[in-house]
Amino acid sequence: MAFRKIDIDALEEDAFGEDEIDFQEIGELRPVADVDAQVNSRAQEVSGNTSGALSTSLQNPPYGAPFHAAKARNTQTVMEVLNSIKVSDVPQLVKSLSPEEQDVLMKYLYAGMATPEQNNSGHLLAWHEKLTEVAGQGCIVRVITDRRTV
Amino acid sequence: MSDSPIVNEFNQGPISCHAFNGDRTELAICFNTNVVSIFRKSGASWTQTSTLVEHDKPVTSIDWAPKSNRIVTCSQDRNAYVWTLDGASHQWKPTLVLLRINRAATFVRWSPEEDKFAVASGSRCISVCYFEEDNDWWVGKHIKKPIRSTVLSIDWHPNNVLLAAGCADMKARVFSAFIKGIDKKPAPSPWGEKLPFNTLCGEFSNGAGGWIHGVAFSPSGESLVFTGHDSTITVVSPGTGDIQSIRAPYLPYLSVIWLNENQIVAAGHDCAPHLFELKGQQWAFSASLDAAVKKADVGFTARDTFRRMDSRAQSTTSTDTEVHTHHQNTINSIRSFSGTPEHVEQFSTSAIDGKLIIWNADSISRGLGNLHL
């Protein structure tokens, strides 16, 4: 918003604000405790279980502003799963995901690359390359447009 | 008829919108300025015959009524004009339309009967305009609720009453634009039975957010397609309750039309028209209609290289970014050129690269049809 010095929406009584957009796209939020519990149980479920672990870790991600902790925990879970998979298995695995799961995986790849001190960006870039080959640029565009961030 | 697309290059800057007259011998086009240029076909090329100068900000949309031969233009200056050809002087005469909007007008289309038109705008409303005989002027009635942001595109249902709108609040909506005294009571359809003005007949989202760029009713009006900035296209059929969203692996589509009940063409940031087909009950991406032509071997001179960089607003030379399509930049408008709404034979696309291309849909779909057999 740096290029625009005046917030013209401030003069509008009935502006289409961030809160409303988020509510429209995400809907009613679940209690934080429920989401935390779900994310933690998933982390238990996928640890040490490689077959289907990737798909499981991408189901029903926590969306919405209040879930900072759950989002970080789930990102960590997905990263652990990604790290446990050999690079040679990646193309096959990516192809087996549904289009929705591919979009969610792309969200987590970007979320992972946002914290380079915690994650191996080189490994994530390898995943990114393989995923883009399968799901195309459309998948990247959807990560940018989607308000449901991880 | 040749199967290869007919490329018209105007070299006057990016094309923001275009419209043909009824018999396709004349063309109204805007090169991203406040002026609309009228061209007449002479042989294989187009000769400029007149200009429509009345707007004072860039023109955002043009539509040419095929039967009544009237042009409507709208602009960022918040005005719309209806242009009629004066028989004696052969000059286009503008009539101002009272839109009553406080943001830019973004899109305009005549209704199928040509007795109304709808103007989409940034002031979160659609102005449905009709001619009031008593006062001898065009007046607009607003469709407001529940639009929350800029309306980017509209399309009329064949029954002259329903109106689809693609909106920057990530929703595509279907409204009734019924005007008392002009419209006859429409026959009941899957979209609804009682349709007073501003009735919301449907509200739809695409897969992953993103503005809705293009909307189009199917030739029968039974289905609606819309494209979003999340690179999806969504087909909605209220009769069967079916909603299908296709996540395309390409860049987002800005404009969309139906070739017939089973084929849709969408085009946008990928610079090529893409065909989507109904196979059985399932919509799916079928093919790019622009056979990727590799033109790199021709041996470019330095001058050609710079010209290509200019047409794509590119600052460095790199073979990696070569665009192997006829259009060299984003396609922003796709319109039917010949055939009937039920069976479009040719369609036209205009793009930011300043080209207007006429594609032969018939040969393409027939060719593909044979392949599928």
XYZ file of C-alpha atoms in Angstrom:
523
model
C 0.000 0.000 0.000
C 3.072 2.194 -0.062
C 2.190 3.841 -3.359
C -1.136 5.075 -2.073
C -0.777 7.727 0.630
C -4.470 8.392 1.183
C -6.719 5.620 2.444
C -9.762 6.396 0.308
C -11.743 3.593 1.967
C -11.644 5.566 5.235
C -14.034 8.046 3.638
C -16.413 5.291 2.607
C -19.026 4.437 5.212
C -19.689 0.920 4.011
C -16.244 -0.193 2.806
C -15.518 -3.813 1.881
C -12.968 -4.404 4.657
C -10.434 -7.132 5.383
C -12.601 -8.624 8.131
C -15.568 -9.021 5.854
C -13.484 -10.555 3.055
C -11.979 -13.033 5.505
C -15.376 -13.967 6.873
C -16.738 -14.444 3.349
C -13.842 -16.674 2.307
C -13.245 -18.634 5.514
C -16.595 -18.550 7.282
C -17.324 -19.146 10.955
C -14.136 -19.945 12.881
C -13.900 -22.997 15.080
C -12.766 -22.733 18.727
C -8.981 -22.398 18.990
C -8.721 -25.381 21.354
C -10.445 -27.706 18.855
C -8.120 -26.695 16.058
C -5.040 -27.091 18.276
C -6.159 -30.560 19.316
C -6.804 -31.605 15.727
C -3.415 -30.326 14.560
C -1.583 -32.060 17.399
C -3.307 -35.384 16.867
C -2.419 -35.174 13.179
C 1.217 -34.568 14.030
C 1.132 -37.819 16.086
C -0.613 -39.673 13.296
C 1.856 -38.865 10.521
C 5.104 -39.236 12.506
C 6.970 -42.284 11.276
C 4.198 -43.188 8.842
C 5.312 -42.373 5.311
C 2.652 -43.922 3.101
C -0.221 -41.480 2.807
C 1.378 -39.191 5.412
C 1.675 -36.317 2.936
C -1.967 -36.486 1.912
C -3.057 -36.766 5.563
C -0.980 -33.770 6.619
C -2.625 -31.630 3.906
C -6.219 -32.341 4.937
C -8.336 -29.601 6.470
C -5.591 -27.050 7.236
C -6.266 -24.420 9.928
C -7.449 -21.207 8.205
C -8.099 -17.900 9.943
C -6.265 -15.209 11.862
C -6.559 -16.551 15.464
C -4.796 -19.843 14.761
C -1.145 -18.674 14.865
C 0.022 -21.564 16.995
C -1.943 -24.221 15.133
C -0.741 -22.892 11.775
C 2.904 -22.994 12.872
C 2.477 -26.489 14.305
C 0.781 -27.788 11.142
C 3.423 -26.187 8.915
C 6.020 -27.996 11.035
C 4.152 -31.287 10.577
C 4.038 -30.867 6.798
C 7.730 -29.904 6.724
C 8.660 -33.030 8.674
C 6.730 -35.163 6.215
C 8.371 -33.419 3.250
C 11.831 -33.901 4.751
C 11.196 -37.607 5.301
C 10.552 -38.173 1.578
C 13.396 -38.905 -0.833
C 13.752 -36.446 -3.752
C 13.458 -39.310 -6.266
C 9.980 -40.176 -4.931
C 8.697 -36.605 -5.201
C 7.333 -36.555 -8.815
C 5.280 -39.731 -8.292
C 3.926 -38.523 -4.965
C 2.955 -35.093 -6.307
C 1.038 -36.688 -9.187
C -0.952 -38.855 -6.764
C -2.348 -35.808 -4.929
C -5.749 -34.355 -5.843
C -5.778 -30.831 -7.380
C -7.030 -29.427 -4.042
C -4.200 -31.134 -2.158
C -1.689 -29.819 -4.693
C -2.892 -26.265 -4.025
C -2.597 -26.782 -0.261
C 0.875 -28.276 -0.656
C 1.943 -25.203 -2.636
C 0.700 -22.984 0.202
C 2.846 -24.923 2.674
C 5.891 -24.771 0.395
C 5.675 -20.970 0.398
C 4.962 -20.925 4.144
C 8.055 -23.074 4.668
C 10.236 -20.871 2.488
C 9.075 -17.855 4.501
C 11.072 -19.139 7.477
C 14.425 -20.133 5.928
C 16.121 -20.401 9.348
C 13.868 -23.340 10.245
C 13.528 -25.124 6.927
C 15.828 -26.299 4.164
C 14.855 -23.991 1.307
C 16.850 -26.020 -1.226
C 14.746 -29.080 -0.497
C 11.542 -27.005 -0.675
C 12.617 -25.546 -4.026
C 13.044 -29.069 -5.389
C 9.464 -29.823 -4.285
C 8.299 -26.522 -5.779
C 9.841 -27.384 -9.142
C 8.216 -30.821 -9.282
C 4.861 -29.506 -8.117
C 4.871 -26.692 -10.714
C 5.615 -29.233 -13.454
C 2.445 -31.102 -12.514
C 0.051 -28.383 -11.328
C 1.322 -25.503 -13.483
C 1.450 -21.775 -12.848
C -2.248 -21.825 -11.994
C -1.351 -23.507 -8.704
C 1.007 -20.626 -7.789
C -1.626 -18.038 -8.758
C -4.137 -19.754 -6.465
C -1.747 -19.504 -3.505
C -1.519 -15.754 -4.132
C -5.273 -15.151 -4.534
C -6.512 -17.417 -1.748
C -7.410 -15.589 1.478
C -7.279 -18.891 3.354
C -3.585 -18.741 4.208
C -1.644 -21.352 6.149
C -11.728 -20.481 -45.674
C -8.272 -20.689 -44.198
C -7.918 -22.452 -40.885
C -5.172 -20.220 -39.578
C -6.209 -17.209 -37.500
C -6.439 -13.801 -39.173
C -4.109 -11.379 -37.403
C -4.872 -7.659 -37.592
C -2.074 -5.510 -36.241
C -2.916 -1.854 -35.641
C 0.347 -0.658 -34.051
C -1.475 2.101 -32.188
C -0.916 0.826 -28.677
C -2.617 -1.688 -26.407
C -6.247 -2.496 -27.253
C -8.518 -2.139 -24.233
C -11.773 -3.210 -25.900
C -13.340 -3.795 -29.297
C -16.733 -4.374 -30.932
C -17.875 -5.212 -34.461
C -21.040 -3.986 -36.182
C -23.832 -6.369 -37.226
C -22.458 -7.456 -40.615
C -18.822 -7.359 -39.383
C -17.726 -4.731 -41.930
C -17.020 -2.106 -39.301
C -15.036 -2.201 -36.090
C -14.975 0.074 -33.039
C -11.777 -0.170 -31.077
C -10.108 1.704 -28.231
C -6.334 1.890 -27.937
C -6.366 2.536 -24.199
C -7.177 6.235 -24.669
C -10.271 8.411 -24.316
C -10.974 8.050 -28.045
C -12.802 5.246 -29.856
C -11.706 4.663 -33.457
C -14.081 3.331 -36.101
C -12.529 1.215 -38.853
C -14.109 -0.034 -42.067
C -13.019 -3.228 -43.780
C -11.350 -2.655 -47.123
C -10.099 -5.862 -48.665
C -8.002 -7.664 -46.099
C -7.167 -4.593 -44.044
C -9.032 -2.032 -41.941
C -9.210 1.689 -42.776
C -10.010 4.257 -40.135
C -13.146 6.208 -41.034
C -13.994 8.230 -37.935
C -13.359 8.709 -34.247
C -15.743 9.027 -31.326
C -14.377 11.806 -29.110
C -16.483 12.727 -26.097
C -15.033 10.868 -23.118
C -12.203 12.533 -21.228
C -10.746 9.451 -19.499
C -9.787 6.064 -20.968
C -12.688 4.159 -22.528
C -13.191 0.851 -20.719
C -15.786 -0.912 -22.842
C -17.628 -0.685 -26.172
C -20.672 -2.532 -27.485
C -22.247 -2.260 -30.926
C -25.931 -3.212 -31.246
C -26.137 -5.359 -34.399
C -29.784 -4.698 -35.363
C -30.296 -1.050 -34.375
C -26.703 -0.063 -35.322
C -26.072 1.959 -32.166
C -22.798 2.060 -30.261
C -22.561 2.407 -26.496
C -19.268 3.329 -24.839
C -18.351 3.740 -21.177
C -15.287 5.160 -19.548
C -13.337 5.867 -16.392
C -14.840 9.380 -16.561
C -18.049 7.782 -15.082
C -20.084 8.475 -18.209
C -21.623 6.393 -20.943
C -22.646 7.614 -24.392
C -25.016 6.104 -26.905
C -23.818 6.898 -30.438
C -26.225 6.962 -33.374
C -25.260 7.426 -37.023
C -26.759 10.565 -38.496
C -28.119 9.564 -41.918
C -27.485 12.898 -43.652
C -23.983 13.753 -42.434
C -22.708 10.200 -41.800
C -21.412 11.396 -38.456
C -21.769 9.546 -35.150
C -23.807 11.662 -32.702
C -23.374 11.080 -28.948
C -26.150 11.090 -26.342
C -25.107 11.263 -22.710
C -26.546 8.624 -20.379
C -27.256 9.476 -16.738
C -25.476 6.650 -14.931
C -25.401 8.304 -11.462
C -22.188 6.542 -10.423
C -19.242 8.019 -8.507
C -16.525 5.619 -9.698
C -15.292 4.496 -13.108
C -17.610 2.586 -15.424
C -15.937 -0.724 -16.249
C -18.078 -2.696 -18.676
C -21.107 -2.210 -20.934
C -23.336 -4.557 -22.945
C -26.563 -4.135 -24.929
C -29.373 -6.507 -24.023
C -30.319 -9.065 -26.724
C -33.399 -7.006 -27.718
C -31.238 -3.838 -27.817
C -33.821 -1.871 -25.824
C -31.666 -1.730 -22.662
C -28.017 -1.860 -21.759
C -26.197 -2.479 -18.503
C -23.132 -0.596 -17.269
C -20.924 -2.137 -14.588
C -18.965 0.191 -12.362
C -16.533 0.663 -9.518
C -19.235 2.219 -7.355
C -20.496 -1.254 -6.433
C -23.535 -1.167 -8.649
C -24.781 -1.981 -12.122
C -26.711 0.717 -13.939
C -29.429 -0.792 -16.126
C -30.249 1.889 -18.710
C -33.325 2.273 -20.906
C -34.763 4.999 -23.096
C -37.508 7.098 -21.582
C -39.692 8.396 -24.418
C -41.416 11.085 -22.315
C -38.211 12.865 -21.395
C -36.262 11.858 -24.511
C -33.228 10.564 -22.611
C -31.533 7.430 -21.331
C -32.014 6.772 -17.631
C -30.341 4.214 -15.396
C -31.763 2.098 -12.600
C -29.260 0.712 -10.096
C -28.741 -2.901 -9.083
C -26.945 -2.467 -5.759
C -27.510 -5.242 -3.266
C -25.585 -7.336 -2.380
C -22.620 -6.178 -4.505
C -19.647 -5.410 -2.243
C -16.993 -4.319 -4.720
C -16.270 -3.291 -8.316
C -18.265 -5.133 -10.969
C -15.801 -6.229 -13.661
C -17.974 -7.862 -16.302
C -21.585 -8.550 -17.214
C -23.516 -10.738 -19.617
C -27.192 -10.781 -20.627
C -29.366 -13.874 -20.553
C -31.084 -14.562 -23.917
C -34.473 -13.743 -22.283
C -33.481 -10.019 -22.111
C -34.223 -9.898 -18.358
C -31.538 -11.758 -16.416
C -28.080 -10.289 -16.028
C -24.907 -12.023 -14.825
C -22.207 -10.000 -13.081
C -18.609 -10.903 -12.230
C -17.408 -8.964 -9.248
C -14.149 -8.098 -7.451
C -15.674 -9.354 -4.180
C -14.965 -12.907 -5.453
C -18.571 -13.635 -6.366
C -20.461 -14.128 -9.610
C -24.126 -13.183 -9.345
C -27.252 -13.400 -11.451
C -29.763 -10.554 -11.139
C -33.080 -9.665 -12.637
C -32.922 -6.457 -14.698
C -36.646 -6.418 -15.407
C -37.876 -2.954 -16.441
C -41.616 -2.322 -16.234
C -43.057 -1.066 -19.494
C -40.167 -2.415 -21.584
C -39.942 -6.084 -20.730
C -42.671 -8.631 -21.009
C -42.985 -11.033 -18.108
C -40.265 -13.656 -18.715
C -41.067 -17.354 -18.851
C -40.043 -19.246 -15.693
C -36.509 -20.607 -15.920
C -34.169 -22.494 -13.568
C -33.005 -19.074 -12.368
C -36.412 -18.210 -10.886
C -40.069 -17.568 -11.574
C -40.962 -14.178 -10.099
C -38.355 -11.693 -11.185
C -38.904 -8.091 -10.064
C -35.953 -5.702 -10.616
C -32.836 -6.422 -8.500
C -33.917 -9.985 -7.550
C -30.795 -11.985 -6.732
C -31.231 -15.255 -8.639
C -27.907 -16.805 -7.734
C -24.611 -16.097 -6.008
C -21.584 -18.273 -6.688
C -17.953 -18.519 -5.585
C -15.025 -20.091 -7.373
C -12.465 -22.406 -5.848
C -9.750 -20.334 -4.226
C -10.877 -16.710 -4.048
C -9.768 -14.129 -6.571
C -11.743 -11.551 -8.497
C -14.279 -12.790 -11.039
C -13.050 -11.484 -14.387
C -15.432 -12.858 -16.986
C -18.999 -14.188 -17.020
C -21.110 -15.697 -19.804
C -24.511 -17.358 -20.107
C -24.705 -20.474 -22.261
C -26.648 -20.098 -25.556
C -29.764 -21.627 -23.944
C -29.309 -19.553 -20.787
C -29.490 -22.723 -18.674
C -25.870 -22.501 -17.509
C -23.426 -19.798 -16.491
C -19.643 -19.853 -16.751
C -17.283 -17.519 -14.912
C -13.515 -17.175 -14.685
C -11.613 -16.052 -11.613
C -8.197 -14.631 -10.887
C -7.355 -17.951 -9.209
C -7.056 -19.547 -12.688
C -10.300 -21.441 -12.309
C -13.297 -21.585 -14.553
C -16.609 -22.518 -12.964
C -19.736 -23.758 -14.736
C -23.045 -23.477 -12.879
C -26.304 -25.106 -13.992
C -29.138 -24.275 -11.556
C -31.519 -26.628 -13.384
C -29.516 -29.646 -12.297
C -27.890 -27.996 -9.283
C -24.506 -28.781 -10.788
C -21.480 -26.591 -9.958
C -18.136 -27.561 -11.444
C -14.894 -25.696 -10.824
C -11.907 -26.534 -12.996
C -8.511 -25.627 -11.573
C -6.517 -24.773 -14.666
C -2.736 -25.179 -14.595
C -2.327 -21.882 -16.488
C -2.427 -18.156 -15.750
C -5.848 -16.579 -15.029
C -8.477 -16.056 -17.723
C -9.980 -12.588 -18.203
C -12.703 -13.223 -20.748
C -14.878 -16.167 -21.690
C -17.501 -17.140 -24.313
C -19.508 -20.238 -25.204
C -18.985 -21.696 -28.715
C -22.034 -23.931 -28.196
C -23.676 -25.739 -25.274
C -20.703 -28.098 -24.906
C -17.684 -25.906 -25.600
C -16.279 -22.844 -23.836
C -13.332 -20.693 -24.878
C -11.491 -18.654 -22.248
C -8.508 -16.366 -22.742
C -6.395 -14.109 -20.568
C -2.905 -13.786 -19.153
C -1.675 -16.906 -20.955
C -1.979 -15.043 -24.302
C -3.832 -17.923 -26.006
C -7.498 -18.952 -26.163
C -8.089 -22.217 -24.325
C -10.907 -24.646 -25.106
C -12.941 -26.338 -22.365
C -15.336 -29.148 -23.269
C -18.175 -31.039 -21.667
C -17.280 -34.719 -21.843
C -20.129 -36.829 -20.547
C -21.157 -34.939 -17.407
C -17.735 -33.509 -16.701
C -16.223 -30.216 -17.870
C -12.506 -30.405 -18.575
C -9.690 -28.442 -20.166
C -9.332 -29.662 -23.735
C -6.653 -27.779 -25.661
C -5.017 -24.481 -26.407
C -6.439 -23.185 -29.664
C -3.192 -21.452 -30.508
C -0.875 -24.124 -31.874
C 2.366 -23.018 -30.240
C 4.282 -21.628 -33.172
C 8.012 -21.555 -32.737
C 9.069 -18.410 -34.506
C 12.541 -18.175 -33.036
C 14.306 -19.712 -36.036
C 13.455 -16.928 -38.449
C 16.610 -15.026 -37.559
C 15.684 -11.756 -35.952
C 17.424 -8.512 -36.570
C 18.260 -6.344 -33.587
C 15.381 -4.086 -34.570
C 12.924 -6.993 -34.416
C 14.259 -8.009 -31.040
C 13.691 -4.540 -29.606
C 10.248 -4.351 -31.158
C 9.290 -7.638 -29.549
C 10.638 -6.463 -26.199
C 8.553 -3.314 -26.582
C 5.355 -5.173 -27.381
C 5.737 -7.189 -24.188
C 6.951 -4.313 -22.026
C 10.085 -6.335 -21.361
C 13.359 -4.815 -20.239
C 15.939 -7.538 -20.896
C 16.466 -9.967 -23.724
C 16.156 -13.580 -22.754
C 15.083 -16.494 -24.895
C 13.470 -18.072 -21.851
C 10.609 -15.600 -21.910
C 9.737 -16.127 -25.575
C 5.964 -16.188 -26.031
C 5.146 -18.767 -28.703
C 1.606 -17.605 -29.364
C 0.029 -15.278 -31.907
C -0.811 -12.798 -29.172
C 2.282 -11.529 -27.428
C 0.539 -10.180 -24.344
C -2.566 -10.574 -22.185
C -5.840 -11.088 -24.062
C -8.471 -8.902 -22.414
C -11.508 -9.460 -24.589
C -12.942 -12.373 -26.528
C -16.125 -11.992 -28.582
C -18.191 -13.971 -31.044
C -17.489 -12.968 -34.670
C -19.611 -15.191 -36.899
C -22.180 -17.970 -36.609
C -25.109 -18.045 -34.211
C -24.987 -17.996 -30.392
C -25.787 -21.737 -30.489
C -22.947 -22.389 -32.906
C -20.146 -19.817 -33.003
C -18.007 -20.291 -36.113
C -15.443 -17.560 -35.592
C -14.472 -15.419 -32.618
C -12.242 -12.388 -32.162
C -9.708 -11.614 -29.431
C -8.042 -8.319 -28.635
C -4.984 -7.936 -26.448
C -2.548 -5.582 -24.812
C -0.055 -6.298 -27.618
C -2.242 -4.193 -29.952
C -3.398 -7.123 -32.092
C -6.922 -8.180 -32.944
C -7.117 -11.801 -34.077
C -10.043 -13.610 -35.666
C -9.996 -17.349 -34.941
C -11.760 -20.067 -36.814
C -13.594 -21.932 -34.066
C -15.433 -24.216 -36.431
C -12.381 -25.886 -37.923
C -10.752 -26.154 -34.522
C -13.686 -27.836 -32.846
C -14.326 -30.068 -35.838
C -10.666 -31.067 -35.928
C -10.701 -31.857 -32.225
C -14.013 -33.662 -32.585
C -12.429 -35.985 -35.096
C -9.502 -36.588 -32.779
C -11.808 -37.638 -29.952
C -13.521 -40.206 -32.193
